[in-house]
Amino acid sequence: MSPAARSHLGAALFLAAASARSVTTQVAARRGLSAWPVLQEPSMEYQDAVRMLNTLQTNASYLEQAKRQRGDPQTQLEAMELYLARSGLQVEDLDRLNIIHVTGTKGKGSTCAFTECILRSYGLKTGFFSSPHLVQVRERIRINGQPISRDLFTKYFWRLYQRLEETKDGSCVSMPPYFRFLTLMAFHVFLQEKVDLAVVEVGIGGAYDCTNIIRKPVVCGVSSLGIDHTSLLGDTVEKIAWQKGGIFKQGVPAFTVLQPEGPLAVLRDRAQQISCPLYLCPPLEALEEGGLPLTLGLEGEHQRSNAALALQLAHCWLQWQNHHDAGELKASRPGLLWQLPLAPVFQPTSHMRLGLRNTEWLGRTQVLRRGPLTWYLDGAHTPSSVQACVRWFRRALQSRERQSSGTEVRVLLFNTTGDRDSAVLLKLLQPCQYQQNFTVTLDQVLLRCLEHQQHWNYLDEEQASPALWSAPSPELAGPASLLLAPHPPHSSASSLVFSCISHALQWISQGRDPVFQPPSSPKSLLTHPAARSGASILHEAAAVHVLVTGSLHLVGGVLKLLEPALSQ
C-alpha cells in the first residue's frame, strides 16, 4: 500500500511510510533523558517527529516479526530491556511509576480508561499508555486524561531517538520497532513528568508483549477473553488465556472478570504457578446494592463488566497507597467461584462514581448526532465484541426519539484488518437490518473488501424474505426499514465498496451533516445504479442511523473526518 493511498485513512492508520530525515546526534548522558540536550533545529517539529516515527516499522511487519520470534519470548523481553538500558533506564526505574497493568481481548482499553478517570478524580496525576490511536499518535501517551501536547511529544521523541542513535553498535539494531519505541517513550514521559501512577494497556497478548518488562506493577487486570490475533497468540481461548496470564507477577494482586471455565482455569493455574493472588470480580450489581446505581460514561451493557474490573483495580491501588477514601467494605462474600476467591465488595466512593460517569473513550460505543444523521462508532473487531456492539446498537435504536413521519434508514459502514474472519463478523451484524452495507477499501485491500461484499450479498440472499427489509422486529418497532432498490439475485444492490473513507462519508451524508462538509462529491460516486437510487433515499430520509464498526482503524479514519478538532 502506498503512502498516498494510506493517507485516505488519515492518521488512524499509523502504517504510512515516510522518507527518513537525517538527524544530527550528540554525546549523551548515560542515565535517563532529562539531561539529554535537544537539538534546536527548525526542522525538528512535531510532523517531523511523526514522519520519523513512521519509518521505524509498520504494524503489519511488526506482527510478522513477532510471529517468527514468539517461540523465544525471553529473547524478545531481553531485547526490550536492552533498548530500555540504551535509552538510559533500567527495569527497576519503572517501579517508580506505580503501574496498573491491564490485558484482555475485549474491553481492556475501556477498562484502562475507567481506571484512569477514577484515580484522576482523586486529584492524582495520571499517566495512561494505550494503543492503537484513532486520529493522532499522541493519543497513546496521556497525562491527566489528555494526549500529551505536540511540544512534549516532539521533545521526548527526539531525546529518545538521539539517545538510541548514539548508543547503537554493530551488535544491535539502532531503533526499536514502532510500538516498542512508543512504549519506551511513554515510560520516559511518565517518569520525567512525575505522574503519581501509570495505567499501561498491553499491546498484544501479554507474556511476549514489550510492556511486560514491567517487573513490579501495583496490580494487574484481565478483561474479557476471546479469539483474536490467532496467528500470534493461538487458535483457542485457552491458549490466548495463557498468553494473557503472562503479565501476572509473584505477590502482585490480579483481578479478572468472569470468563468461560476453560480460560479461567488457565488463568488460575498461571497465577498459582508463580504465587500471584488472583481474584474474580463480582458483577457491578454487587457494588450497587444498598446504594444508587452507577452511571457510566461509556454506553453499552458490556461496559458494566469493564467498569467492575476498573473499580477493583482502582480500589486495590488506593489500598496499596493507604488512601483514606478507598471505599468502605461491605459484608464479605465467603467462598470461591471456579476455585478463585471473590474480590472484595465495597461501597464505591463519590470519587469513583464521578470517575465512572466522566469516562470518555473515543471510538467505543460512541454516538455523534448531526441533524438527521446519527453516527454509531464502535471499533469492535472480534466475534464477541461485535455481538456486544450489535446489542448496544439495537438498544440505542430502540431508545431513540422516534421521528413523527418520514422514513428511517440504517447503514453499515464496515471494514476489517489482519487475519479476522469477516464472514463471521458480517453474519453477526446482519440482523440489525441495514439498508446498505458500505465497505471501505484502498489499493491492495480492494480484494478483501470485495470479499466482504460477497459475504454480505450471500447472507442477504440466504435470508431473503419480505420480513428482512420490511418492518423491524418488535424489539425495534418503529418506521419500516427500506430496501434501496429492487435487485435481481446475485446482484450487489444492497452493498457498495468505496475506495476511501471520505467518499463513503460523502455518499452517506449527502451534505446533510452540518460538520462534515467536503467541497464537493465526485461524480463517480453515482455511477453505480444502487449508488444513484440510494443517494436519493438517503437525501430524503427523515433519519439516517450509521453503524461504523469492524476496525479501530476505520473508526479512527471516520472520526478524523467527522470531528476535525481531534486533528488540531
Coordinates of C-alpha atoms in Angstrom, one line a residue:
M1 CA 0.0 0.0 0.0
S2 CA 1.5 3.3 -1.0
P3 CA 1.8 6.3 1.4
A4 CA -0.6 8.2 -0.8
A5 CA -3.2 5.5 -0.6
R6 CA -2.8 5.2 3.2
S7 CA -3.5 8.9 3.6
H8 CA -7.1 8.2 2.7
L9 CA -7.4 6.5 6.1
G10 CA -6.0 9.5 7.9
A11 CA -3.8 9.5 10.9
A12 CA -5.7 6.5 12.3
L13 CA -3.6 4.3 10.1
F14 CA -0.2 4.8 11.6
L15 CA 1.3 2.5 9.0
A16 CA 2.1 5.1 6.4
A17 CA 5.7 5.2 5.4
A18 CA 7.7 8.4 5.1
S19 CA 11.2 9.0 4.0
A20 CA 13.7 9.3 6.8
R21 CA 15.3 12.6 7.7
S22 CA 18.9 12.7 8.8
V23 CA 19.4 13.6 12.4
T24 CA 22.5 15.1 14.0
T25 CA 23.5 13.3 17.1
Q26 CA 25.3 14.3 20.2
V27 CA 27.1 12.6 23.1
A28 CA 24.5 11.8 25.8
A29 CA 24.3 11.4 29.5
R30 CA 24.2 7.8 30.5
R31 CA 21.2 8.0 32.7
G32 CA 17.6 8.9 31.7
L33 CA 16.7 11.6 29.2
S34 CA 16.3 14.6 31.4
A35 CA 19.9 15.8 30.8
W36 CA 19.8 15.0 27.1
P37 CA 20.2 18.1 25.0
V38 CA 17.6 18.6 22.4
L39 CA 18.7 19.9 19.0
Q40 CA 17.0 23.2 18.4
E41 CA 16.8 22.9 14.6
P42 CA 13.8 24.5 12.8
S43 CA 13.1 21.1 11.1
M44 CA 12.6 19.2 14.3
E45 CA 8.9 19.9 14.7
Y46 CA 6.0 17.6 15.5
Q47 CA 5.3 16.5 12.0
D48 CA 9.0 15.7 11.5
A49 CA 8.9 13.5 14.6
V50 CA 5.8 11.7 13.4
R51 CA 7.3 11.1 10.0
M52 CA 10.5 9.7 11.5
L53 CA 8.4 7.5 13.8
N54 CA 6.5 6.1 10.9
T55 CA 9.8 5.0 9.2
L56 CA 10.6 2.6 12.1
Q57 CA 8.2 -0.2 11.1
T58 CA 4.6 -0.8 10.1
N59 CA 2.2 -2.6 12.3
A60 CA 1.9 -5.5 9.8
S61 CA 5.6 -6.1 9.6
Y62 CA 5.8 -5.9 13.4
L63 CA 3.2 -8.7 13.7
E64 CA 5.1 -10.8 11.2
Q65 CA 8.3 -10.4 13.1
A66 CA 6.5 -11.2 16.4
K67 CA 5.1 -14.4 14.8
R68 CA 8.6 -15.5 13.9
Q69 CA 10.1 -14.7 17.3
R70 CA 7.2 -16.0 19.6
G71 CA 9.0 -19.3 20.2
D72 CA 11.6 -17.5 22.3
P73 CA 9.8 -14.9 24.5
Q74 CA 12.7 -14.4 26.8
T75 CA 14.8 -13.2 23.8
Q76 CA 12.1 -10.6 23.0
L77 CA 11.9 -9.3 26.5
E78 CA 15.7 -9.2 26.8
A79 CA 15.8 -7.1 23.6
M80 CA 13.2 -4.7 25.0
E81 CA 15.3 -4.4 28.3
L82 CA 18.4 -3.7 26.1
Y83 CA 16.5 -0.9 24.4
L84 CA 15.4 0.4 27.8
A85 CA 19.0 0.4 29.0
R86 CA 20.3 2.1 25.9
S87 CA 17.6 4.8 26.5
G88 CA 19.1 5.4 29.9
L89 CA 16.7 3.5 32.2
Q90 CA 16.7 0.1 34.0
V91 CA 13.7 -2.0 34.6
E92 CA 13.9 -1.1 38.3
D93 CA 13.2 2.5 37.3
L94 CA 9.8 1.5 36.1
D95 CA 8.8 0.5 39.7
R96 CA 8.5 4.2 40.5
L97 CA 5.6 4.6 38.1
N98 CA 3.2 2.6 40.4
I99 CA 1.8 0.8 37.4
I100 CA -1.6 -0.7 36.8
H101 CA -1.0 -3.3 34.0
V102 CA -4.1 -4.4 32.0
T103 CA -4.6 -7.1 29.4
G104 CA -7.5 -8.9 27.8
T105 CA -9.2 -9.4 24.4
K106 CA -12.2 -7.2 24.7
G107 CA -12.6 -4.1 26.8
K108 CA -9.0 -3.7 28.1
G109 CA -8.8 -0.1 26.7
S110 CA -12.2 0.8 28.2
T111 CA -11.2 -0.8 31.5
C112 CA -8.0 1.3 31.5
A113 CA -10.0 4.5 30.6
F114 CA -12.4 3.9 33.5
T115 CA -9.5 3.1 35.9
E116 CA -7.5 6.2 34.9
C117 CA -10.5 8.5 35.2
I118 CA -11.4 7.1 38.6
L119 CA -8.0 7.8 40.0
R120 CA -7.7 11.2 38.4
S121 CA -11.0 12.0 40.2
Y122 CA -9.0 11.7 43.4
G123 CA -6.7 14.5 42.3
L124 CA -3.8 12.2 41.3
K125 CA -1.6 12.9 38.3
T126 CA -2.2 10.0 36.0
G127 CA -0.3 8.6 33.0
F128 CA -2.1 6.4 30.5
F129 CA -0.4 4.4 27.7
S130 CA -2.8 2.7 25.2
S131 CA -3.0 1.5 21.6
P132 CA -3.8 1.9 18.9
H133 CA -4.5 5.6 18.4
L134 CA -7.5 6.7 16.4
V135 CA -6.6 10.1 15.0
Q136 CA -3.2 11.2 16.3
V137 CA -0.3 9.2 17.7
R138 CA -0.2 11.5 20.7
E139 CA -3.4 9.8 22.0
R140 CA -1.3 6.8 23.0
I141 CA 0.5 8.7 25.7
R142 CA -1.8 10.7 28.0
I143 CA -1.3 12.7 31.1
N144 CA -4.3 13.5 33.2
G145 CA -6.6 12.0 30.6
Q146 CA -5.3 14.2 27.7
P147 CA -2.9 13.3 24.9
I148 CA 0.5 14.9 25.5
S149 CA 0.9 18.2 23.7
R150 CA 2.7 18.4 20.3
D151 CA 5.6 20.2 22.0
L152 CA 6.0 17.4 24.7
F153 CA 5.7 14.7 22.1
T154 CA 8.4 16.4 19.9
K155 CA 10.7 17.0 22.8
Y156 CA 10.6 13.4 24.1
F157 CA 10.6 11.8 20.7
W158 CA 13.9 13.5 19.6
R159 CA 15.5 12.9 23.0
L160 CA 14.9 9.2 22.8
Y161 CA 15.7 9.0 19.1
Q162 CA 19.0 10.7 19.5
R163 CA 19.9 8.6 22.6
L164 CA 19.2 5.4 20.8
E165 CA 21.3 6.6 17.8
E166 CA 24.2 7.4 20.0
T167 CA 24.2 4.1 21.8
K168 CA 24.0 1.8 18.8
D169 CA 26.8 -0.5 17.9
G170 CA 27.5 -3.3 15.4
S171 CA 25.7 -5.9 17.6
C172 CA 22.3 -4.3 17.7
V173 CA 19.7 -2.6 15.6
S174 CA 19.7 1.1 16.3
M175 CA 16.0 1.6 16.6
P176 CA 13.2 -0.5 18.1
P177 CA 10.0 -1.1 16.1
Y178 CA 7.2 1.4 16.2
F179 CA 5.3 0.1 19.2
R180 CA 8.4 -0.6 21.2
F181 CA 9.7 2.9 20.6
L182 CA 6.4 4.4 21.8
T183 CA 6.4 2.1 24.9
L184 CA 9.9 3.3 25.8
M185 CA 8.9 6.9 25.1
A186 CA 5.8 6.6 27.4
F187 CA 8.0 5.3 30.3
H188 CA 10.3 8.3 29.9
V189 CA 7.4 10.8 29.6
F190 CA 5.7 9.5 32.7
L191 CA 8.9 9.5 34.8
Q192 CA 10.1 12.9 33.7
E193 CA 6.6 14.4 34.1
K194 CA 6.4 12.8 37.6
V195 CA 3.0 11.1 37.4
D196 CA 1.6 9.5 40.5
L197 CA 0.7 6.4 38.6
A198 CA 0.6 4.9 35.1
V199 CA -2.1 2.8 33.6
V200 CA -0.5 0.6 31.0
E201 CA -2.5 -1.3 28.4
V202 CA -0.9 -4.4 26.9
G203 CA -0.4 -4.2 23.2
I204 CA -1.0 -7.8 22.1
G205 CA -1.2 -10.8 24.3
G206 CA 0.8 -10.4 27.5
A207 CA 3.6 -12.8 28.0
Y208 CA 5.6 -11.7 24.9
D209 CA 4.3 -8.1 24.9
C210 CA 7.0 -5.5 25.2
T211 CA 5.1 -3.8 28.1
N212 CA 5.8 -7.0 30.1
I213 CA 9.3 -5.8 31.1
I214 CA 7.4 -4.2 33.9
R215 CA 8.5 -6.3 36.9
K216 CA 6.6 -4.8 39.9
P217 CA 3.2 -3.4 38.9
V218 CA 0.9 -2.5 41.8
V219 CA -1.9 -4.5 40.4
C220 CA -2.8 -6.4 37.2
G221 CA -6.2 -6.8 35.4
V222 CA -7.6 -9.2 32.8
S223 CA -10.7 -8.1 30.9
S224 CA -12.9 -10.4 28.9
L225 CA -11.1 -13.0 26.8
G226 CA -12.0 -14.1 23.3
I227 CA -10.5 -15.1 19.9
D228 CA -8.2 -12.5 18.2
H229 CA -4.7 -12.4 16.8
T230 CA -4.8 -16.2 16.5
S231 CA -1.7 -16.5 14.3
L232 CA 0.3 -14.9 17.1
L233 CA -1.5 -15.9 20.3
G234 CA -3.0 -19.3 19.5
D235 CA -6.3 -20.6 18.0
T236 CA -8.2 -21.4 21.2
V237 CA -9.3 -19.2 24.1
E238 CA -7.3 -21.4 26.4
K239 CA -4.0 -20.7 24.5
I240 CA -4.9 -17.0 24.4
A241 CA -5.6 -17.0 28.2
W242 CA -2.1 -18.5 28.7
Q243 CA -0.6 -15.5 26.9
K244 CA -2.7 -13.0 28.8
G245 CA -1.8 -14.6 32.1
G246 CA 1.8 -13.9 31.3
I247 CA 1.6 -10.4 32.9
F248 CA 1.0 -11.9 36.4
K249 CA 3.8 -11.3 38.8
Q250 CA 4.7 -13.0 42.1
G251 CA 2.9 -11.4 45.0
V252 CA 1.2 -8.8 42.9
P253 CA -2.6 -9.0 43.1
A254 CA -4.5 -9.5 39.9
F255 CA -8.2 -9.3 39.0
T256 CA -10.2 -10.8 36.2
V257 CA -13.8 -10.7 35.2
L258 CA -15.8 -13.9 34.9
Q259 CA -14.5 -15.9 31.9
P260 CA -15.6 -19.2 30.4
E261 CA -14.5 -22.2 32.5
G262 CA -11.6 -23.3 30.3
P263 CA -9.7 -20.0 30.0
L264 CA -10.5 -19.1 33.6
A265 CA -8.8 -22.4 34.7
V266 CA -5.7 -21.4 32.6
L267 CA -5.6 -18.0 34.3
R268 CA -5.9 -19.7 37.7
D269 CA -3.1 -22.1 37.0
R270 CA -0.8 -19.4 35.7
A271 CA -1.4 -17.4 38.8
Q272 CA -0.9 -20.3 41.2
Q273 CA 2.4 -21.3 39.5
I274 CA 4.0 -18.0 40.4
S275 CA 2.1 -17.3 43.7
C276 CA 0.1 -14.4 42.2
P277 CA -3.1 -13.8 44.2
L278 CA -5.8 -13.8 41.5
Y279 CA -9.3 -12.6 42.4
L280 CA -12.6 -12.8 40.5
C281 CA -14.5 -9.6 40.2
P282 CA -18.1 -9.7 41.4
P283 CA -20.6 -8.1 39.0
L284 CA -21.3 -4.4 39.2
E285 CA -24.7 -5.1 40.7
A286 CA -23.0 -6.4 43.8
L287 CA -21.3 -3.0 44.3
E288 CA -24.5 -1.1 43.6
E289 CA -26.5 -3.0 46.3
G290 CA -27.7 -0.7 49.0
G291 CA -26.8 2.4 47.1
L292 CA -27.6 4.5 44.0
P293 CA -27.0 2.9 40.6
L294 CA -23.7 3.7 39.0
T295 CA -23.7 5.8 35.9
L296 CA -21.1 5.0 33.2
G297 CA -19.7 7.5 30.7
L298 CA -19.4 4.7 28.1
E299 CA -22.6 3.2 26.7
G300 CA -23.4 -0.5 26.3
E301 CA -24.2 -3.3 28.7
H302 CA -20.8 -4.8 28.2
Q303 CA -19.2 -1.8 29.7
R304 CA -20.5 -2.8 33.1
S305 CA -18.0 -5.7 33.2
N306 CA -15.2 -3.3 32.3
A307 CA -16.3 -0.8 35.0
A308 CA -16.5 -3.6 37.6
L309 CA -12.9 -4.6 36.8
A310 CA -11.8 -0.9 36.8
L311 CA -13.3 -0.3 40.3
Q312 CA -11.4 -3.3 41.7
L313 CA -8.1 -2.1 40.1
A314 CA -8.6 1.4 41.5
H315 CA -9.7 0.2 44.9
C316 CA -6.6 -2.1 45.1
W317 CA -4.3 0.7 44.1
L318 CA -5.7 3.1 46.6
Q319 CA -5.5 0.5 49.4
W320 CA -1.8 -0.1 48.4
Q321 CA -1.3 3.7 48.9
N322 CA -3.2 3.5 52.2
H323 CA -5.6 6.1 50.9
H324 CA -8.2 7.1 53.5
D325 CA -11.1 7.1 50.9
A326 CA -10.7 3.7 49.1
G327 CA -14.3 2.6 49.6
E328 CA -15.9 1.1 52.6
L329 CA -16.0 -2.7 52.6
K330 CA -19.4 -4.3 52.7
A331 CA -20.1 -7.7 54.3
S332 CA -17.6 -10.1 52.7
R333 CA -18.9 -12.9 50.5
P334 CA -17.3 -16.1 51.7
G335 CA -16.4 -18.9 49.4
L336 CA -14.9 -19.5 46.0
L337 CA -16.2 -19.4 42.4
W338 CA -14.4 -21.7 40.0
Q339 CA -11.8 -22.1 42.7
L340 CA -11.0 -18.4 42.7
P341 CA -11.6 -16.1 45.7
L342 CA -14.1 -13.3 45.0
A343 CA -12.7 -9.8 45.0
P344 CA -14.0 -7.6 47.9
V345 CA -17.4 -6.0 47.7
F346 CA -17.2 -2.3 48.7
Q347 CA -19.2 0.8 48.6
P348 CA -18.0 3.0 45.6
T349 CA -16.9 6.4 46.8
S350 CA -18.1 9.7 45.3
H351 CA -14.7 10.0 43.5
M352 CA -15.3 6.6 41.9
R353 CA -18.8 7.5 40.9
L354 CA -17.6 10.7 39.4
G355 CA -14.8 8.9 37.5
L356 CA -17.1 6.3 36.0
R357 CA -19.5 9.0 35.0
N358 CA -16.9 11.2 33.3
T359 CA -15.0 8.5 31.4
E360 CA -14.6 9.1 27.7
W361 CA -13.1 6.7 25.3
L362 CA -13.4 7.7 21.6
G363 CA -14.5 5.1 19.1
R364 CA -16.0 2.8 21.6
T365 CA -19.9 2.8 21.8
Q366 CA -19.6 6.5 20.7
V367 CA -22.6 8.3 19.3
L368 CA -22.5 11.5 17.3
R369 CA -25.8 13.2 16.5
R370 CA -25.7 15.5 13.5
G371 CA -29.0 16.8 12.2
P372 CA -30.8 13.9 10.5
L373 CA -27.7 11.7 10.8
T374 CA -26.7 9.7 13.8
W375 CA -23.3 8.0 13.7
Y376 CA -22.7 5.0 16.0
L377 CA -18.9 4.3 16.2
D378 CA -17.5 1.2 17.8
G379 CA -14.2 -0.4 17.0
A380 CA -15.4 -4.0 17.7
H381 CA -13.3 -6.5 15.6
T382 CA -13.8 -9.9 17.3
P383 CA -16.9 -12.0 17.2
S384 CA -17.8 -11.5 20.8
S385 CA -17.1 -7.7 20.7
V386 CA -19.2 -7.4 17.5
Q387 CA -22.0 -9.2 19.3
A388 CA -21.8 -6.7 22.1
C389 CA -21.8 -3.9 19.5
V390 CA -24.9 -5.2 17.9
R391 CA -26.7 -5.4 21.3
W392 CA -25.7 -1.8 22.0
F393 CA -26.8 -0.6 18.5
R394 CA -30.1 -2.3 18.7
R395 CA -30.8 -0.9 22.2
A396 CA -29.8 2.6 21.1
L397 CA -32.2 2.4 18.2
Q398 CA -34.9 1.2 20.5
S399 CA -34.5 4.0 22.9
R400 CA -34.0 6.8 20.3
E401 CA -36.5 9.6 19.9
R402 CA -38.6 8.5 17.0
Q403 CA -39.4 10.7 14.1
S404 CA -43.1 11.6 13.7
S405 CA -43.0 11.0 10.0
G406 CA -40.7 10.0 7.2
T407 CA -38.5 7.0 6.5
E408 CA -35.6 6.0 8.6
V409 CA -32.6 4.4 7.0
R410 CA -29.9 2.2 8.7
V411 CA -26.5 2.0 7.2
L412 CA -23.5 -0.3 8.0
L413 CA -20.0 1.1 7.2
F414 CA -17.6 -1.8 7.7
N415 CA -14.1 -3.0 7.2
T416 CA -11.6 -5.4 8.9
T417 CA -7.9 -5.7 9.1
G418 CA -5.4 -8.5 9.8
D419 CA -6.5 -12.2 9.8
R420 CA -10.0 -11.6 11.2
D421 CA -12.9 -13.6 9.7
S422 CA -15.1 -11.0 8.0
A423 CA -17.7 -13.5 7.1
V424 CA -18.3 -14.4 10.8
L425 CA -18.4 -10.7 11.8
L426 CA -20.8 -9.7 9.0
K427 CA -23.2 -12.6 9.8
L428 CA -23.4 -11.2 13.4
L429 CA -24.1 -7.7 12.1
Q430 CA -26.8 -8.7 9.5
P431 CA -29.8 -8.9 11.9
C432 CA -29.6 -5.2 12.5
Q433 CA -31.5 -4.8 9.2
Y434 CA -29.5 -2.2 7.3
Q435 CA -30.5 -0.7 4.0
Q436 CA -26.9 -0.5 2.7
N437 CA -23.6 -2.0 3.6
F438 CA -20.7 0.3 2.7
T439 CA -17.3 -1.3 2.8
V440 CA -14.3 1.0 2.7
T441 CA -11.2 -0.1 0.9
L442 CA -7.9 1.0 -0.6
D443 CA -5.5 -0.4 -3.2
Q444 CA -4.2 -3.8 -2.0
V445 CA -7.1 -4.4 0.3
L446 CA -9.6 -3.9 -2.5
L447 CA -9.9 -7.7 -3.0
R448 CA -10.6 -8.1 0.7
C449 CA -13.4 -5.6 0.6
L450 CA -14.9 -7.3 -2.4
E451 CA -14.8 -10.5 -0.4
H452 CA -16.7 -8.6 2.4
Q453 CA -19.3 -7.6 -0.2
Q454 CA -19.6 -11.1 -1.4
H455 CA -20.2 -12.4 2.1
W456 CA -22.8 -9.7 2.7
N457 CA -24.7 -10.5 -0.5
Y458 CA -24.6 -14.2 0.2
L459 CA -26.1 -13.5 3.7
D460 CA -28.7 -11.2 2.0
E461 CA -29.7 -13.9 -0.4
E462 CA -29.6 -16.7 2.2
Q463 CA -32.1 -14.9 4.4
A464 CA -34.0 -13.1 1.7
S465 CA -37.6 -12.7 2.6
P466 CA -40.1 -9.9 2.8
A467 CA -39.5 -9.7 6.5
L468 CA -35.8 -8.9 6.2
W469 CA -36.4 -5.5 4.7
S470 CA -39.9 -4.8 6.0
A471 CA -40.9 -3.8 9.4
P472 CA -38.2 -4.5 12.0
S473 CA -38.8 -7.0 14.8
P474 CA -41.0 -5.9 17.7
E475 CA -37.8 -5.2 19.7
L476 CA -37.1 -2.4 17.2
A477 CA -40.6 -1.3 16.5
G478 CA -40.8 1.9 14.5
P479 CA -40.7 3.2 11.0
A480 CA -40.4 0.5 8.4
S481 CA -36.9 -0.3 7.0
L482 CA -36.4 0.4 3.4
L483 CA -34.6 -1.5 0.7
L484 CA -32.6 0.8 -1.5
A485 CA -33.8 -0.7 -4.8
P486 CA -35.2 -4.0 -6.1
H487 CA -32.4 -6.1 -7.3
P488 CA -32.1 -9.5 -9.1
P489 CA -30.4 -12.5 -7.5
H490 CA -26.6 -12.3 -7.3
S491 CA -26.5 -8.5 -7.8
S492 CA -24.7 -6.1 -5.5
A493 CA -27.5 -3.7 -5.0
S494 CA -27.5 -4.0 -1.2
S495 CA -23.8 -3.2 -0.8
L496 CA -21.2 -0.9 -2.2
V497 CA -17.5 -0.7 -2.0
F498 CA -15.8 2.7 -1.7
S499 CA -12.2 3.5 -2.4
C500 CA -11.7 5.7 0.6
I501 CA -13.4 6.7 3.8
S502 CA -14.1 10.3 2.7
H503 CA -16.1 9.1 -0.4
A504 CA -18.1 6.8 1.7
L505 CA -19.0 9.5 4.2
Q506 CA -19.8 12.0 1.4
W507 CA -22.2 9.4 -0.1
I508 CA -23.9 8.5 3.2
S509 CA -24.2 12.1 4.5
Q510 CA -25.4 13.6 1.2
G511 CA -24.3 17.0 2.5
R512 CA -26.7 16.8 5.5
D513 CA -24.0 16.5 8.2
P514 CA -23.5 20.1 9.5
V515 CA -19.9 19.4 10.5
F516 CA -18.7 17.2 7.6
Q517 CA -18.9 19.4 4.6
P518 CA -16.4 18.4 1.9
P519 CA -16.1 20.8 -1.1
S520 CA -18.0 18.5 -3.5
S521 CA -18.8 14.9 -4.1
P522 CA -17.1 13.2 -7.1
K523 CA -19.5 12.3 -9.9
S524 CA -18.0 8.8 -9.8
L525 CA -19.9 8.2 -6.5
L526 CA -23.1 7.9 -8.5
T527 CA -22.0 5.7 -11.4
H528 CA -23.4 2.5 -9.8
P529 CA -27.2 2.2 -10.1
A530 CA -27.5 1.4 -6.3
A531 CA -25.5 4.5 -5.6
R532 CA -27.8 6.7 -7.6
S533 CA -31.0 5.3 -6.1
G534 CA -29.5 5.1 -2.6
A535 CA -28.4 8.8 -2.8
S536 CA -32.0 9.9 -3.3
I537 CA -33.3 7.8 -0.4
L538 CA -30.5 9.0 1.9
H539 CA -31.1 12.6 0.9
E540 CA -34.8 12.4 1.7
A541 CA -34.8 10.2 4.7
A542 CA -36.1 11.7 8.0
A543 CA -33.4 9.9 9.9
V544 CA -30.2 8.1 8.9
H545 CA -28.6 5.7 11.5
V546 CA -25.0 4.8 10.5
L547 CA -23.1 2.0 12.4
V548 CA -19.3 2.1 11.8
T549 CA -17.5 -1.0 13.0
G550 CA -15.2 -3.8 12.3
S551 CA -11.9 -2.0 12.7
L552 CA -10.5 0.7 15.0
H553 CA -8.5 2.0 12.1
L554 CA -11.8 2.5 10.2
V555 CA -13.4 4.2 13.2
G556 CA -10.3 6.4 13.6
G557 CA -10.5 7.5 9.9
V558 CA -14.2 8.3 10.3
L559 CA -13.6 10.3 13.5
K560 CA -10.8 12.3 11.8
L561 CA -13.3 13.5 9.2
L562 CA -16.4 13.9 11.4
E563 CA -14.5 15.6 14.3
P564 CA -11.9 17.9 12.7
A565 CA -11.0 19.3 16.1
L566 CA -9.4 16.0 17.0
S567 CA -6.7 16.6 14.4
Q568 CA -5.8 20.0 15.9

